[in-house]
Coordinates of C-alpha atoms in Angstrom, one line a residue:
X1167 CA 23.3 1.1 -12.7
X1168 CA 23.8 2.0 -9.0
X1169 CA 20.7 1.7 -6.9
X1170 CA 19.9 4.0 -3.6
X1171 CA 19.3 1.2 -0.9
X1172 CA 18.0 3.1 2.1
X1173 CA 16.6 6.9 2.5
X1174 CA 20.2 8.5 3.6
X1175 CA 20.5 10.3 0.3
X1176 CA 17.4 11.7 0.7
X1177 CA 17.6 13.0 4.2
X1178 CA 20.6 14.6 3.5
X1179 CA 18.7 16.6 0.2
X1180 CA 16.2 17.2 3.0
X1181 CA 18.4 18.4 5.6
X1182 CA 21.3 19.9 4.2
X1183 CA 19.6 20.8 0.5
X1184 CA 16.4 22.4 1.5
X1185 CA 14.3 19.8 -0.6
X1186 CA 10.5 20.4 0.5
X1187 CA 8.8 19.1 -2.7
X1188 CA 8.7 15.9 -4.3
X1189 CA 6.9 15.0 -7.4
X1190 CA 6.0 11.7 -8.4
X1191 CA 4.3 9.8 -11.3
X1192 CA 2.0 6.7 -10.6
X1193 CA 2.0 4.3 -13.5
X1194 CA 5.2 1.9 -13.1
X1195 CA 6.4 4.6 -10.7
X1196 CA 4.4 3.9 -7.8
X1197 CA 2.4 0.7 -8.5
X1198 CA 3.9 -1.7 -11.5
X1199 CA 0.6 -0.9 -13.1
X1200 CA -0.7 0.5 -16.6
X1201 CA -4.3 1.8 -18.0
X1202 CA -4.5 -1.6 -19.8
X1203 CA -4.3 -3.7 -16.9
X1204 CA -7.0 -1.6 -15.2
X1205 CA -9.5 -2.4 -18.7
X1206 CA -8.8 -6.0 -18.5
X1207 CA -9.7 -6.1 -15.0
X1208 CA -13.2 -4.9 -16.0
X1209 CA -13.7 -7.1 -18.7
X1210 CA -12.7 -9.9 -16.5
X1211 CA -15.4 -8.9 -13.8
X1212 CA -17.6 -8.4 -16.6
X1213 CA -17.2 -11.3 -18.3
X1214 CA -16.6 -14.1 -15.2
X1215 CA -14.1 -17.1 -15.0
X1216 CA -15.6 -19.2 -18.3
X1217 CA -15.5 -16.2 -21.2
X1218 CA -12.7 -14.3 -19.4
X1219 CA -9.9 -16.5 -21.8
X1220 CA -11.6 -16.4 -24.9
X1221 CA -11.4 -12.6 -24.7
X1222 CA -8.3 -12.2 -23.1
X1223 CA -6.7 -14.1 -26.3
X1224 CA -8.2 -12.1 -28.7
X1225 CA -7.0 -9.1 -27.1
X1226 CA -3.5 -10.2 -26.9
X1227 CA -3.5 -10.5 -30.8
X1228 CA -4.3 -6.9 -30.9
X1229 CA -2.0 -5.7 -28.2
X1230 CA 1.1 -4.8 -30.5
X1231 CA -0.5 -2.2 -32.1
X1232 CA -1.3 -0.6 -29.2
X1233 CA 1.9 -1.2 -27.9
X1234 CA 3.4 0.5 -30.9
X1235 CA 0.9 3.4 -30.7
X1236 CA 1.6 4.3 -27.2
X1237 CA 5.7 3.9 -27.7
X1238 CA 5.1 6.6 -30.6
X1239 CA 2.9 9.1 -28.5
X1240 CA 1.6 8.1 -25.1
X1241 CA -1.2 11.6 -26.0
X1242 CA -2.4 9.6 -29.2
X1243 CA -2.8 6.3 -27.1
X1244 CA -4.9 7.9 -24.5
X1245 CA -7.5 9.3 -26.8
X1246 CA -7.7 6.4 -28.9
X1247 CA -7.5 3.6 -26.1
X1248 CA -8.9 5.0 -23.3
X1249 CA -11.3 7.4 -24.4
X1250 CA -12.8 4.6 -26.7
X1251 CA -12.8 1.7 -24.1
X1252 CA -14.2 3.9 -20.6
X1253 CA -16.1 5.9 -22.4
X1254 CA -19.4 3.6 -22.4
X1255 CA -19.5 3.0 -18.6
X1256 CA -21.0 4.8 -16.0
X1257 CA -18.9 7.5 -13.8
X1258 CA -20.4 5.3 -10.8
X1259 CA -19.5 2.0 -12.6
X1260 CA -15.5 3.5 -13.2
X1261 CA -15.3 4.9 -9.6
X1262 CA -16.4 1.3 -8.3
X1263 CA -13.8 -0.9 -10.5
X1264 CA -11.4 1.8 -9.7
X1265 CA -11.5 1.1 -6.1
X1266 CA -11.8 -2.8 -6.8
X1267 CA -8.9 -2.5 -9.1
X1268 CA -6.7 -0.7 -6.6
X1269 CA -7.8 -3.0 -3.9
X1270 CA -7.3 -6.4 -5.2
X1271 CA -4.5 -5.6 -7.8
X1272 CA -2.5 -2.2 -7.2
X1273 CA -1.5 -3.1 -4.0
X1274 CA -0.3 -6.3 -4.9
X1275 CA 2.1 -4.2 -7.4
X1276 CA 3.6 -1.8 -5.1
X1277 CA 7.4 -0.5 -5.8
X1278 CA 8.6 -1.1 -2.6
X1279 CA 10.9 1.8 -2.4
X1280 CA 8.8 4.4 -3.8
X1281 CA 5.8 2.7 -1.8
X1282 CA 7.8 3.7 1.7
X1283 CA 9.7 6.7 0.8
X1284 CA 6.4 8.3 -0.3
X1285 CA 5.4 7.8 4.0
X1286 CA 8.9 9.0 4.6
X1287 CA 9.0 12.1 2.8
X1288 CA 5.7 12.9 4.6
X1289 CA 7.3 12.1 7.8
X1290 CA 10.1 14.7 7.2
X1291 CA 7.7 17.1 6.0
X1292 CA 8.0 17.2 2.2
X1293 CA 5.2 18.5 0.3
X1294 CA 4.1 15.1 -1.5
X1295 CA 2.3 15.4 -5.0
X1296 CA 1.7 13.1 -7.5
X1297 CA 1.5 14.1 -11.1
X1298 CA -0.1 11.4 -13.9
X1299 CA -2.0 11.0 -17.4
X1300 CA -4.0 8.5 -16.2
X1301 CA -7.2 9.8 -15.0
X1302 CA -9.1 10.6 -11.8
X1303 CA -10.8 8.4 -11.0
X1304 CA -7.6 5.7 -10.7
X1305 CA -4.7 8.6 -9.3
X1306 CA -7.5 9.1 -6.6
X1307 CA -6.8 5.7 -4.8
X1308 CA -3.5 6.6 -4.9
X1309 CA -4.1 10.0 -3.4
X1310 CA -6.3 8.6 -1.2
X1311 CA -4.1 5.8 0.3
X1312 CA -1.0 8.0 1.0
X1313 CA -2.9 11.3 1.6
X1314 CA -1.6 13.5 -0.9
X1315 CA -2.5 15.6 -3.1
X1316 CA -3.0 14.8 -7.1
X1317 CA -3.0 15.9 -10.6
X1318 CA -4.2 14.1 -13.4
X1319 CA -6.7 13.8 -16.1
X1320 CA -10.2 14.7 -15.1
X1321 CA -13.2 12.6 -15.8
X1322 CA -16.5 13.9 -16.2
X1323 CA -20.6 11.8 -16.5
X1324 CA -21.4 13.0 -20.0
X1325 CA -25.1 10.9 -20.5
X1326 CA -25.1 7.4 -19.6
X1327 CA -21.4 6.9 -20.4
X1328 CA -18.2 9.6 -19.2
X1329 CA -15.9 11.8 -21.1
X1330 CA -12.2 12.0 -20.4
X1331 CA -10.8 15.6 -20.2
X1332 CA -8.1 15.9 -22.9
X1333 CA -8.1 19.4 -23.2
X1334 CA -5.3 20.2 -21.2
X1335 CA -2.8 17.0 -22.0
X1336 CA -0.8 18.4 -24.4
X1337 CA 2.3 19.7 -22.4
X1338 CA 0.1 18.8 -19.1
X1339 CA 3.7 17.6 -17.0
X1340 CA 5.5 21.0 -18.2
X1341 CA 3.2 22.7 -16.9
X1342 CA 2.6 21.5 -13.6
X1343 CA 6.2 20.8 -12.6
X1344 CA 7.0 24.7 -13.7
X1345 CA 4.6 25.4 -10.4
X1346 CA 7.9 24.1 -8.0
X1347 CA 10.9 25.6 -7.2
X1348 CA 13.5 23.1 -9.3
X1349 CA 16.2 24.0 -6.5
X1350 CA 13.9 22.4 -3.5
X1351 CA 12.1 19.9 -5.6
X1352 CA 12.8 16.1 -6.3
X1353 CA 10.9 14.1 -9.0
X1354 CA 10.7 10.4 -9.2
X1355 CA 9.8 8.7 -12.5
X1356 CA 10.0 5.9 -15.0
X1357 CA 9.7 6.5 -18.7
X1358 CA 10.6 9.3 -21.3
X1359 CA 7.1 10.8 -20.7
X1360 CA 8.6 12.1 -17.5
X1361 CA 10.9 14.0 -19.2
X1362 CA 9.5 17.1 -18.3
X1363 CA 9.6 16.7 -14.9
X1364 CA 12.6 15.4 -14.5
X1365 CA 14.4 18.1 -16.4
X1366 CA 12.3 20.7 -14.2
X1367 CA 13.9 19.7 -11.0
X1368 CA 17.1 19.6 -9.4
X1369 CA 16.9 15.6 -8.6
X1370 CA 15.8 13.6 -10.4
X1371 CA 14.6 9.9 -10.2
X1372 CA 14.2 7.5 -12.0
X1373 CA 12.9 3.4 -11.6
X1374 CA 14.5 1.1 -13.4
X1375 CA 15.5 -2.3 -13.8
X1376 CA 17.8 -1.4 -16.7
X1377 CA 19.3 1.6 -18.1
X1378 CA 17.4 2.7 -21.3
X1379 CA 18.3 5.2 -24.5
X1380 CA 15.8 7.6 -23.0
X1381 CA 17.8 8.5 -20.1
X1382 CA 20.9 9.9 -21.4
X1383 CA 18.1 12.5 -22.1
X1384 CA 18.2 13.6 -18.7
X1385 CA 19.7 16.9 -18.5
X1386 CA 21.2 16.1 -14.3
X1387 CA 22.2 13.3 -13.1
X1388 CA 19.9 10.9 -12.0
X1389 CA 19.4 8.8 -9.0
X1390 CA 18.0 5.2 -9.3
X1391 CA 15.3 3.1 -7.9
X1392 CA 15.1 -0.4 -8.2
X1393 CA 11.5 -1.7 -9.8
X1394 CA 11.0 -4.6 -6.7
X1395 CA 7.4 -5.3 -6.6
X1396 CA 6.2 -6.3 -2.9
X1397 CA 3.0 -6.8 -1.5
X1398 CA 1.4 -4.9 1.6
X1399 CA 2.2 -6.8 4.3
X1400 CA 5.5 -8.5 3.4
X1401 CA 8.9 -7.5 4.9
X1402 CA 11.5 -5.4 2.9

């Protein structure tokens, strides 16, 4: 698997391609990161330093069946994970851990290489847009710290508790890539729920660490981008 190293290719799709779009997913895209993580990171401020581990290893012994449910339909492990597990706390209680979350942890989980060709693209003038299943609430940080626009799932106060808009998720990527031109677009991703974006656009992305069954799905050639985590702050 052969890695792009520096932003060459890109300029050249850019320059020489037309490229003016570039759609990007967030969860192990952007930030090694999953809705999971963001739950435990509740119950942990929830919870404090003493019953923190005693939950945490009762959670771990139901994990594989979650696991399993998410590898068979990512749409059935949304409305059974995360609608059951956010759905008690407050809209102000999510938006608050969702900036804490993305404060003390996303940014600790940054993809290097997505992290800095997302600023570059801007630079050049791409039209940036990140497109993810995870919900507001969450993408918003993200759209928030690059300044670019977002679409996700929406998140609504429904009482004392929220509700999680699944109305549209079925086919939600199709849809939304089918609003760019595939022949100026580029579309980075990492799983076989990107599928439909990737097959929308011209180039395709993918990160990686390894190649995987699900790629040979593809239906172009894809370029790769190696998973390196780094931290704000360090030097590439």
């Amino acid at each position: 698997m052969d890695y792009i190293t520096d932003f060459s290719y890109i300029d050249d799709l850019i320059d020489h391609k037309g490229v003016r779009n570039a759609v990007i997913d967030v969860d192990n895209t952007i930030t090694k990161s999953n809705i999971v993580q963001f739950y435990l990171f509740i119950k942990k401020q929830e919870l404090g330093e003493k019953l923190w581990p005693l939950y945490f290893s009762s959670f771990v012994l139901r994990a594989p069946y979650f696991l399993v449910l998410d590898a068979v339909s990512r749409d059935a492990f949304n409305k059974l994970f995360v609608l059951r597990k956010f759905k008690k706390y407050s809209y102000a209680q999510l938006e608050h851990y969702s900036k804490l979350f993305f404060e003390k942890t996303l940014k600790e989980k940054f993809i290097s290489f997505t992290h800095d060709l997302i600023f570059h693209l801007k630079e050049k003038g791409v039209h940036v847009e990140l497109l993810s299943t995870n919900f507001d609430l969450l993408v918003k940080q993200y759209g928030q710290y690059f300044d670019v626009p977002y679409r996700c799932l929406n998140v609504k106060p429904e009482g004392n508790g929220v509700t999680i808009d699944f109305s549209n998720l079925d086919g939600f990527k199709s849809r939304e890539i089918a609003k760019f031109d595939p022949a100026v677009t580029l579309s980075i991703g990492d799983s076989k729920y990107d599928l439909p974006a990737l097959n929308h656009v011209d180039y395709p992305f993918v990160v990686a660490k390894k190649d995987e069954k699900w790629m040979g799905q593809i239906n172009k050639e894809p370029r790769f981008i190696k998973a390196d985590i780094i931290q704000i702050g360090e030097t590439l």
